[in-house]
XYZ file of C-alpha atoms in Angstrom:
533
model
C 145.486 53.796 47.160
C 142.997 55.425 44.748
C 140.480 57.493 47.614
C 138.226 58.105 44.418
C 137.687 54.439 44.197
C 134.727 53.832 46.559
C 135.165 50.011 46.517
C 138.417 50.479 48.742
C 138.285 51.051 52.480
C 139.906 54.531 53.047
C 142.501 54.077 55.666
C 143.110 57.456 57.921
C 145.492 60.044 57.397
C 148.107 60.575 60.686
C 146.562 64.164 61.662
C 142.434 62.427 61.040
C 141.031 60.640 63.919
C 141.773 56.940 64.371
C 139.154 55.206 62.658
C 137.689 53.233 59.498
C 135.698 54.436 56.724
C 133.334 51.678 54.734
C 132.490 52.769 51.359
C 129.551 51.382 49.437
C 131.166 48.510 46.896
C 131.097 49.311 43.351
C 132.713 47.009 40.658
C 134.539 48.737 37.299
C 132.008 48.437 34.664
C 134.164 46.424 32.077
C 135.043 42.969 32.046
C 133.857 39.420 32.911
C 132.930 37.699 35.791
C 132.177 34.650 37.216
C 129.271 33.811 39.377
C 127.680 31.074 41.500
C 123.869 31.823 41.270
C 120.815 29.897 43.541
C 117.827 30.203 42.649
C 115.087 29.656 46.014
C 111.767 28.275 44.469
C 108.886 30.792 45.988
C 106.800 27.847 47.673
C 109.412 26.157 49.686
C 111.732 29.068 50.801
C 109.530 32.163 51.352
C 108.806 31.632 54.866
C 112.621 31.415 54.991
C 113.218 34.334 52.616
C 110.812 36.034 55.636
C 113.659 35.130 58.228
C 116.324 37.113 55.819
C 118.626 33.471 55.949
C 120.775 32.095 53.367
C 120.593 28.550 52.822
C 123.298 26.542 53.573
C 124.897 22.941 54.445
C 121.802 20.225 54.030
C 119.409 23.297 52.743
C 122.071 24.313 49.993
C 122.787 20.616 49.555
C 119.022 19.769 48.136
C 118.990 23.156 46.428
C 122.090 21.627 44.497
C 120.004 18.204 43.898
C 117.560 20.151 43.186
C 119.424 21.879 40.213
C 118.621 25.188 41.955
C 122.130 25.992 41.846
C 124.196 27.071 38.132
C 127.416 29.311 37.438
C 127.451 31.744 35.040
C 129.834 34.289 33.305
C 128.351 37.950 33.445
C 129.535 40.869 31.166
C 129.679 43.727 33.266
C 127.943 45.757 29.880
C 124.828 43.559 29.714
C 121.669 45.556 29.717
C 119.132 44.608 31.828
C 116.796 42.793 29.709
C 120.326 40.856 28.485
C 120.947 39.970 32.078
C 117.443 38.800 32.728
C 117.368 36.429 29.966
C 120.750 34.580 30.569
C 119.736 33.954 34.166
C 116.110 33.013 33.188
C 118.073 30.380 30.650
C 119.588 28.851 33.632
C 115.846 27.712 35.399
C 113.651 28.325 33.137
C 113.610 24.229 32.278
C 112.724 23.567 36.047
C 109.316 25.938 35.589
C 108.160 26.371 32.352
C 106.147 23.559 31.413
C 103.790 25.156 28.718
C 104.049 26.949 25.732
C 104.318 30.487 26.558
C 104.755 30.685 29.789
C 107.935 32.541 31.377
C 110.300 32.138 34.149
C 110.517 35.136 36.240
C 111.936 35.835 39.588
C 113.383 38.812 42.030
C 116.958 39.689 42.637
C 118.237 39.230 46.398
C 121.353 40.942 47.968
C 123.150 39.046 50.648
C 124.136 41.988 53.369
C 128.002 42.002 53.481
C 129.882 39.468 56.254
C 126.538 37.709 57.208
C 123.519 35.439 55.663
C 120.974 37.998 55.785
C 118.898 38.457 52.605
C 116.517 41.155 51.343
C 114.755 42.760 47.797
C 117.182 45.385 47.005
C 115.586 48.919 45.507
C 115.774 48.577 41.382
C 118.211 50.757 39.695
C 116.822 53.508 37.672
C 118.571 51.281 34.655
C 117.281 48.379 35.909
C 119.256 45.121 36.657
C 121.871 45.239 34.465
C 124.971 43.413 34.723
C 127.055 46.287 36.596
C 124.458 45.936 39.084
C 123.588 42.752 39.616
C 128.054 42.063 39.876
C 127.408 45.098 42.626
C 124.417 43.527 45.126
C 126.275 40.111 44.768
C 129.656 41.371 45.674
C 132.108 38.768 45.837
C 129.646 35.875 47.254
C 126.935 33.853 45.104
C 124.139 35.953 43.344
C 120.381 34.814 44.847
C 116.917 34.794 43.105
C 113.938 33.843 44.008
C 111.636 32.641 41.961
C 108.221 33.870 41.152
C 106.523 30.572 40.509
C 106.537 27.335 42.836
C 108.739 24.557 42.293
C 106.568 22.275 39.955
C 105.667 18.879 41.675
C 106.026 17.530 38.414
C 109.992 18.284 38.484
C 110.501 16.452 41.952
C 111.046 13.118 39.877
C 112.283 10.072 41.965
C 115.717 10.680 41.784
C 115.769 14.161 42.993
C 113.542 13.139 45.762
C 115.826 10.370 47.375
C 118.908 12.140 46.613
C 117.945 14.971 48.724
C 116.595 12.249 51.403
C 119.575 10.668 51.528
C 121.722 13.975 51.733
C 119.609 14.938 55.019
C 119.572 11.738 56.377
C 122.576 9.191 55.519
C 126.047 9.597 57.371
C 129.020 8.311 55.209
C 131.342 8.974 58.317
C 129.369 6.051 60.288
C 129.478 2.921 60.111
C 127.911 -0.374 61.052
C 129.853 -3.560 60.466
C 127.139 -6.383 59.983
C 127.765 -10.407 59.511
C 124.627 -12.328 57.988
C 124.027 -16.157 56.406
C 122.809 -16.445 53.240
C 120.253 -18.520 54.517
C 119.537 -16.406 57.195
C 119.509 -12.870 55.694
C 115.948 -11.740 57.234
C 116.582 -13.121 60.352
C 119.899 -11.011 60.718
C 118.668 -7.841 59.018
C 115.750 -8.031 62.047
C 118.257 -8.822 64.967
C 120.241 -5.222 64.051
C 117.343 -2.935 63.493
C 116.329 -4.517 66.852
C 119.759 -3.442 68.622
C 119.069 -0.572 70.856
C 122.064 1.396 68.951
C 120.390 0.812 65.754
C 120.857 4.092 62.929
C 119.422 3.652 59.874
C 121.566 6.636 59.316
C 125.358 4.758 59.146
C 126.643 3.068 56.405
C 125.966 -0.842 56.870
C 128.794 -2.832 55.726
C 127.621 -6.368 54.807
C 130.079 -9.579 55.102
C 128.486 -12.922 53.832
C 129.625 -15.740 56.210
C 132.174 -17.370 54.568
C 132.580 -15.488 51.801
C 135.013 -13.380 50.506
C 134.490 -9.642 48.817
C 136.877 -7.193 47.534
C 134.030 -4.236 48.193
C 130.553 -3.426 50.074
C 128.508 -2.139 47.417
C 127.562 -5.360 45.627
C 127.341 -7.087 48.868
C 124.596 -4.460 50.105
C 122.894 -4.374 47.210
C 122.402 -8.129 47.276
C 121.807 -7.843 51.030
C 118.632 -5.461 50.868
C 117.340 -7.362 47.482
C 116.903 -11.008 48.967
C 115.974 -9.588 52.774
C 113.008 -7.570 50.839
C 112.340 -10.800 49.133
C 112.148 -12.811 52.372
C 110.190 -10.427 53.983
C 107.432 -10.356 51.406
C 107.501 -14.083 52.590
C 106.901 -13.335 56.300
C 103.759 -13.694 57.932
C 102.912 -9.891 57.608
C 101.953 -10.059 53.930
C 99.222 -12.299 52.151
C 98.476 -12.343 48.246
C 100.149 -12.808 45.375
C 103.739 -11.774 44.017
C 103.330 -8.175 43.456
C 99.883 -7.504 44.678
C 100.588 -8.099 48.841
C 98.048 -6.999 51.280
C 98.890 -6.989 55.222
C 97.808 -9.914 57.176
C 95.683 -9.554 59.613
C 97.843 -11.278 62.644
C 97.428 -10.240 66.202
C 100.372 -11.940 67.058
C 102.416 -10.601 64.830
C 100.943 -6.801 65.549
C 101.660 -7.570 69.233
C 105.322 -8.549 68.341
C 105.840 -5.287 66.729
C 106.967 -7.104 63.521
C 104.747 -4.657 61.113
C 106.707 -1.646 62.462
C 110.200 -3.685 61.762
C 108.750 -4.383 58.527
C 108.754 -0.490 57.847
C 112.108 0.366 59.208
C 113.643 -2.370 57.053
C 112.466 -0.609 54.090
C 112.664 2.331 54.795
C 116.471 1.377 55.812
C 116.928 0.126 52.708
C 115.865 3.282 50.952
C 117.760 5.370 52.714
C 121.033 3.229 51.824
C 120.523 3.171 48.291
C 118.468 -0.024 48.616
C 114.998 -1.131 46.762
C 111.745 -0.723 47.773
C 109.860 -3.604 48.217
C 107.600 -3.399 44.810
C 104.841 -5.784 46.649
C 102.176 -3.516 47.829
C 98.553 -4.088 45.885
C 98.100 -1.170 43.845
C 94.874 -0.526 45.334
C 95.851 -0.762 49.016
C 98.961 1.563 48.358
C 96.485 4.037 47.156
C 94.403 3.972 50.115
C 97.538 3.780 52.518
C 98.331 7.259 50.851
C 94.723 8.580 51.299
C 93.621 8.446 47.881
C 90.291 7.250 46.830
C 91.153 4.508 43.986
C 87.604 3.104 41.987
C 86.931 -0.489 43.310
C 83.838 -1.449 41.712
C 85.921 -3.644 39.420
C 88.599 -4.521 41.618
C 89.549 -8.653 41.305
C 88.026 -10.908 43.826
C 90.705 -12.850 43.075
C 93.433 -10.946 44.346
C 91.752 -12.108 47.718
C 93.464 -15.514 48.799
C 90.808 -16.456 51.883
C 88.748 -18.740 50.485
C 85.558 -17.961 52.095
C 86.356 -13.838 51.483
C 87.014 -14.823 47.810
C 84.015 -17.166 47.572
C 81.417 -14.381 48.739
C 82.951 -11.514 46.756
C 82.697 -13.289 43.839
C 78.977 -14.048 44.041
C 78.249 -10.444 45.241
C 79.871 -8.997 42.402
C 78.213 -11.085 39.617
C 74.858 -10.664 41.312
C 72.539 -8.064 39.530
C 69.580 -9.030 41.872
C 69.080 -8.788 45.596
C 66.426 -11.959 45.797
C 69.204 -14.007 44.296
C 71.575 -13.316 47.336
C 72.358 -16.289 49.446
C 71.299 -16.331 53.291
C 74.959 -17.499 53.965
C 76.015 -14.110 51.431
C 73.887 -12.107 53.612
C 74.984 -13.452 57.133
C 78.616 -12.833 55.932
C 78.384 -9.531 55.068
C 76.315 -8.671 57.729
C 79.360 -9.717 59.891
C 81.591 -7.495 58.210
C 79.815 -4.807 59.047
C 76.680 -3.534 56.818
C 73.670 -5.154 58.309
C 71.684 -3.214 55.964
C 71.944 -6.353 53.152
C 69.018 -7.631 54.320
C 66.958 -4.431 53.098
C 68.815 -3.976 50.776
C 68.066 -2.905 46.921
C 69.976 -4.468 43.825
C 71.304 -0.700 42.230
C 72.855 -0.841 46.174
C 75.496 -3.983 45.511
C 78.011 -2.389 43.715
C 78.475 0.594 46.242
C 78.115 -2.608 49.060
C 80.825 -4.729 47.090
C 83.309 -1.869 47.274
C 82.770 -1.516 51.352
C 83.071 -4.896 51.476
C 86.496 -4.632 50.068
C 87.611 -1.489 51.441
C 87.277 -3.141 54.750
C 88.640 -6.462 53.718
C 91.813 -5.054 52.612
C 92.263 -1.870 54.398
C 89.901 -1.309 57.712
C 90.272 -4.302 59.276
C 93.623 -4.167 59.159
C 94.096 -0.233 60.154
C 96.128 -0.975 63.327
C 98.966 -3.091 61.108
C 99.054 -0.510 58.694
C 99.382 2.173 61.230
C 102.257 0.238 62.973
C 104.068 -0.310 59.339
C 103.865 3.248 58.570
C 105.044 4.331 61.578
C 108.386 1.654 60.842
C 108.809 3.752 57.926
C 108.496 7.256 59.526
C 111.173 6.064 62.003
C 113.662 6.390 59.187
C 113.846 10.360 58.323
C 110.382 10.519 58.099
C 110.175 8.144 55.117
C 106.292 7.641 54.645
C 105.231 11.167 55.150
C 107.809 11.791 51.720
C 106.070 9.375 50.420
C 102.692 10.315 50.780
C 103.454 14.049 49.349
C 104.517 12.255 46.160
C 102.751 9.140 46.153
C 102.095 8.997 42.701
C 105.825 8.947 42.153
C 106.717 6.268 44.244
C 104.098 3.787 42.650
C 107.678 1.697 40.926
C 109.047 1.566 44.696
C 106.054 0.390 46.729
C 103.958 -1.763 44.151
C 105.087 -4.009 41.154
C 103.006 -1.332 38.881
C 104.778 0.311 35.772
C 108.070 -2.327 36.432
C 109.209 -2.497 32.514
C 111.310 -5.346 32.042
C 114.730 -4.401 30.752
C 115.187 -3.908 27.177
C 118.035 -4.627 24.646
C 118.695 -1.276 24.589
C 118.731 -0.236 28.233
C 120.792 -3.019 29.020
C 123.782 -2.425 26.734
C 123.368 1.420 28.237
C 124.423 -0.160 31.068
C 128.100 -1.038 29.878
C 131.553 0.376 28.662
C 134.007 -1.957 26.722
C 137.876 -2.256 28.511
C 139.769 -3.147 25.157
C 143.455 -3.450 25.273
C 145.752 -0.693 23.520
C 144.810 -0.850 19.563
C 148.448 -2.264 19.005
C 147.886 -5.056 21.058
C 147.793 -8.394 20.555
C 144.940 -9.116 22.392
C 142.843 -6.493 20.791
C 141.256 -8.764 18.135
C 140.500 -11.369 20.339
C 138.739 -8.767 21.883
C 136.596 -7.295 19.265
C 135.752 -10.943 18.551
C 134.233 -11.955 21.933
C 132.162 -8.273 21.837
C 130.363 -8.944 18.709
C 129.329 -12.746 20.100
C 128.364 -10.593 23.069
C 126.427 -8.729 21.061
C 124.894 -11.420 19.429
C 124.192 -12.848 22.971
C 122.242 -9.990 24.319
C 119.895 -10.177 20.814
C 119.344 -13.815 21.760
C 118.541 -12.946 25.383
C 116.027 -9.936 24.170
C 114.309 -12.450 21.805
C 113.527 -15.251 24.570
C 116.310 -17.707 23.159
C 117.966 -17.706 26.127
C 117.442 -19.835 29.339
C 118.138 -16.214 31.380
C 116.926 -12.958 31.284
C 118.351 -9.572 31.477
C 116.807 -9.072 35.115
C 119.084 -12.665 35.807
C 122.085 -11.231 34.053
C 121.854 -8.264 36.163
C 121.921 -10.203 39.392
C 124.645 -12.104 38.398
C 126.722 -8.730 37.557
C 125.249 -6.641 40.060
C 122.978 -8.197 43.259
C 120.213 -6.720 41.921
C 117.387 -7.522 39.746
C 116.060 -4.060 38.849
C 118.375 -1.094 38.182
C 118.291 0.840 41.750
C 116.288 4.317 42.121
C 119.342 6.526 41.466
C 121.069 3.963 39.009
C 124.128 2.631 39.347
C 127.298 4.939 40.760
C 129.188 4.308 37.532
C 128.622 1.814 34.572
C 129.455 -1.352 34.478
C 132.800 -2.418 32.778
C 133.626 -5.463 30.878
C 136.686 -6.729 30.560
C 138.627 -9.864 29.251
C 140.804 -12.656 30.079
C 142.119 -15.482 28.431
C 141.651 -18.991 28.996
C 144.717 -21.145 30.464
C 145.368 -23.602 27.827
C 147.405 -25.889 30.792
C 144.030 -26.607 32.794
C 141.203 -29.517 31.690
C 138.550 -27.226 32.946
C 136.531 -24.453 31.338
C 136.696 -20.779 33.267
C 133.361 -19.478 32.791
C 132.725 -15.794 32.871
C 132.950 -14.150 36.602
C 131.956 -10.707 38.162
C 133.405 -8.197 40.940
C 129.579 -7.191 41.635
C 131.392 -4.204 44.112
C 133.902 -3.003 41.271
C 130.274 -3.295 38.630
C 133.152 -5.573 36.437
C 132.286 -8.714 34.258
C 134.938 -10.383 32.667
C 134.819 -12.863 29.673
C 136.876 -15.155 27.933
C 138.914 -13.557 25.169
C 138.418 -14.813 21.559
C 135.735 -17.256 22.198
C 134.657 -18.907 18.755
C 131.165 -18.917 18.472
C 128.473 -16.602 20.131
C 126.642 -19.762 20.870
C 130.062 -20.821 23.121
C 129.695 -17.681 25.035
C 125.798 -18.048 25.300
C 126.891 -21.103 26.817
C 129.656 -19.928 29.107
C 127.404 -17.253 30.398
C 124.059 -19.744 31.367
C 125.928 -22.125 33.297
C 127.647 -19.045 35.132
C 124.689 -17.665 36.043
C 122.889 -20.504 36.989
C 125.606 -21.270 39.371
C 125.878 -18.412 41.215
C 124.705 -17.633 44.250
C 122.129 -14.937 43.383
C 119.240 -17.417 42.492
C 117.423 -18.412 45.496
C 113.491 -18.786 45.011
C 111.259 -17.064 47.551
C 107.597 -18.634 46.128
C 105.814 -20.852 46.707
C 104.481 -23.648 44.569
C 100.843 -22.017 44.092
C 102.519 -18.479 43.475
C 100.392 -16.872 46.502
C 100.816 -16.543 49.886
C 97.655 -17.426 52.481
């Protein structure tokens, strides 16, 4: 062994006292390396950059989701400045957002055989890549940033991913029958168990039915018990635009908190959010201040609520304000109408809603949010990023598919080239094709959003997509049987499979309508007026 070579531990000679020597680490200054780097955003990790720890498990976990985390191969002969600027390519898309500003950040050095971190001294020759190889050792390099991590990066997918990484546990699980017909009822009877986790892994079994998977099945699960629950006695309005009902009763029962864990379950499982919350009483939920001097009466369904709002809001003139008008909202709480002066109705209009759709109905919300904090925390998350979760909680900025999106969605499973099969093949893909065009352009009797169901259990693509695409394949129609197979799915596999060399597009167009019609994914939640009261 080379004593010269201070990256060696010098063992002792026989006639030197019995004992170890630990020499300072120092790597050869040629050749290439590679390195695991993580970068800790300033904001989030200083206090713990303060404790000298190094993230790991669930904190290196959302670092990863995060895209905190890169590898990169470092030439021992990079100058300083050449070492900065690789590493600064690595992040530099998570922080810079305008033109000319720069990524910078502070090398950290990882004492050896522990997770203590500190700011190394600088090199006389500055960071080069000798040096940085040399504070790194044989572990992960660390930086720390000298900017925050930009709320503007923590887009919904990196936000529930790193929920779900601190909160889900794939080793659990929860084996759960429910009826089709019965789906809220039996979502509400397990969160109600005393054992309940909205941490394990639910696996769903429809009575009666047979599945070859749980994904589709849970998907499918969470979509129509969201769907039912919009239909419960806790919510009032119309589709999309839901308020909470004022209902003792129900308060009493605890059934606004359930409401909350049961979406906030579903969330945490890869589930939808329930896209039903008025815009307007989100906002206020999440302590904003939203404009309601020309928020719609009509989104009110009591009659007599609706009735007055509507003549306070077109009146311009206090002496045309009825005594019934001013005995109402008296009662609600601004006796001052009757002294009122006309300039003072719009700011008394939007009391009169803020208190119609939010005060009076504090104690629900209260109980609902605290549903949803029972699950990891869930509304708190929220709240710090409400303006992302606007597509979750109300039916705002919900795009229907387009052509485009949708055939995203898919990969083709031909047959070898040299098969015989393959043109058959090639045939029924272009009438798909021509399908899809005919579904985009309103000539079809489905939608995308239906298709999807059909393939999927779900009528919106979920939060974090899909785990893989979906794959269509082929088979062939028996020529022995009367009857007509019409296209099926494997909604757990994400498979749809169509008939092989169908003749016309139209056939297919055909094949696929009465499929989906007959499945079992269309059951209607609305009622006849399209509002609940």
């Amino acid at each position: 062994m080379n004593s010269n070579n201070s990256s060696i531990m010098t063992l002792p000679s026989s006639n030197k006292a019995s004992r170890l020597k630990w020499k300072r680490q120092t790597l050869q200054q040629t050749g290439l390396v590679v390195k695991d780097v993580v970068c800790l955003p300033r904001g989030q990790y200083l206090a713990q950059l303060e404790r000298h720890i190094v993230p790991q498990g669930k904190e290196r976990a959302a670092l990863v989701a995060m895209g905190m985390t890169a590898r990169i191969t470092i030439d021992c002969g990079w100058s300083a400045n050449q070492m900065q600027s690789r590493l600064a390519l690595l992040f530099r898309r998570l922080f810079v957002r305008r033109l000319g500003q720069r990524f910078s950040f502070t090398y950290l050095q990882c004492v050896q055989g522990s997770r203590a971190l500190f700011v190394p001294e600088t090199p006389a020759e500055g960071w080069t890549g000798e040096q940085v190889l040399r504070i790194s050792g044989h572990g992960a390099l660390y930086i720390i940033s000298h900017q925050n991590y930009p709320e503007c990066t923590l887009d919904l997918d990196i936000i529930l991913r790193l929920f779900r990484q601190q909160n889900v546990d794939r080793d659990v699980e929860t084996h759960i029958c429910v009826r089709r017909g019965e789906l809220l009822r039996s979502a509400l009877k397990v969160v109600r168990r005393p054992d309940f986790c909205f941490k394990a892994k639910p696996i769903i079994t429809f009575s009666e039915e047979e599945t070859d998977g749980n994904e589709g099945p849970l998907r499918e699960f969470f979509r129509l018990t969201l769907l039912q629950l919009q239909e419960s006695s806790i919510f009032e309005g119309h589709p999309g635009r839901l308020f909470l009902t004022c209902d003792l009763t129900a308060l009493e029962d605890r059934k606004y908190y359930e409401a909350g864990v049961l979406i906030g379950w579903s969330l945490a499982q890869g589930g939808p959010g329930p896209r039903c919350l008025h815009p307007t009483l989100y906002q206020l939920m999440c302590g904003q201040n939203p404009s309601l001097e020309d928020f719609d009466w009509n989104d009110i369904v009591d009659t007599e609520a609706q009735m007055y709002l509507q003549q306070l809001h077109s009146c311009t003139d206090v002496k045309l304000l009825s005594p019934n008008l001013c005995d109402w909202v008296a009662s609600c709480g601004i006796p001052g109408i009757y002294s009122a002066h006309s300039e003072e109705i719009p700011a008394i209009y939007m009391r009169l809603v803020k208190n119609y759709i939010y005060h009076r109905v504090t104690s629900m919300i209260s109980q609902f949010i605290n549903g949803l904090n029972s699950c990891g925390e869930l509304w708190d998350m929220v709240q710090s990023h409400w303006e992302v979760f606007v597509p979750v909680m109300t039916n705002t900025q919900q795009q229907p598919l387009t052509l485009e999106e949708f055939k995203q969605l898919f990969t083709v499973c031909y047959s070898r080239p040299d098969s015989q099969l393959r043109a058959a093949e090639e045939a029924t893909v272009r009438h798909w094709e021509t399908v899809l065009t005919l579904v985009s352009g309103g000539k079809a009797d489905f939608s995308f959003e239906d298709l999807l169901i059909f393939i999927t259990g779900t009528d919106h693509m979920p939060p974090l997509g899909f785990p893989k695409m979906i794959s269509l394949h082929f088979y062939s129609q028996d020529a022995s049987t009367s009857g007509v197979r019409l296209p099926y799915v494997s909604t757990c596999a994400l498979e749809l499979f169509l008939q092989r060399g169908v003749a016309r597009a139209a056939d297919l167009l055909a094949l696929l309508s009465r499929a989906v019609r007959e499945s079992l994914c269309f059951t209607q939640f609305h009622g006849e007026d399209g509002c609940k009261k």
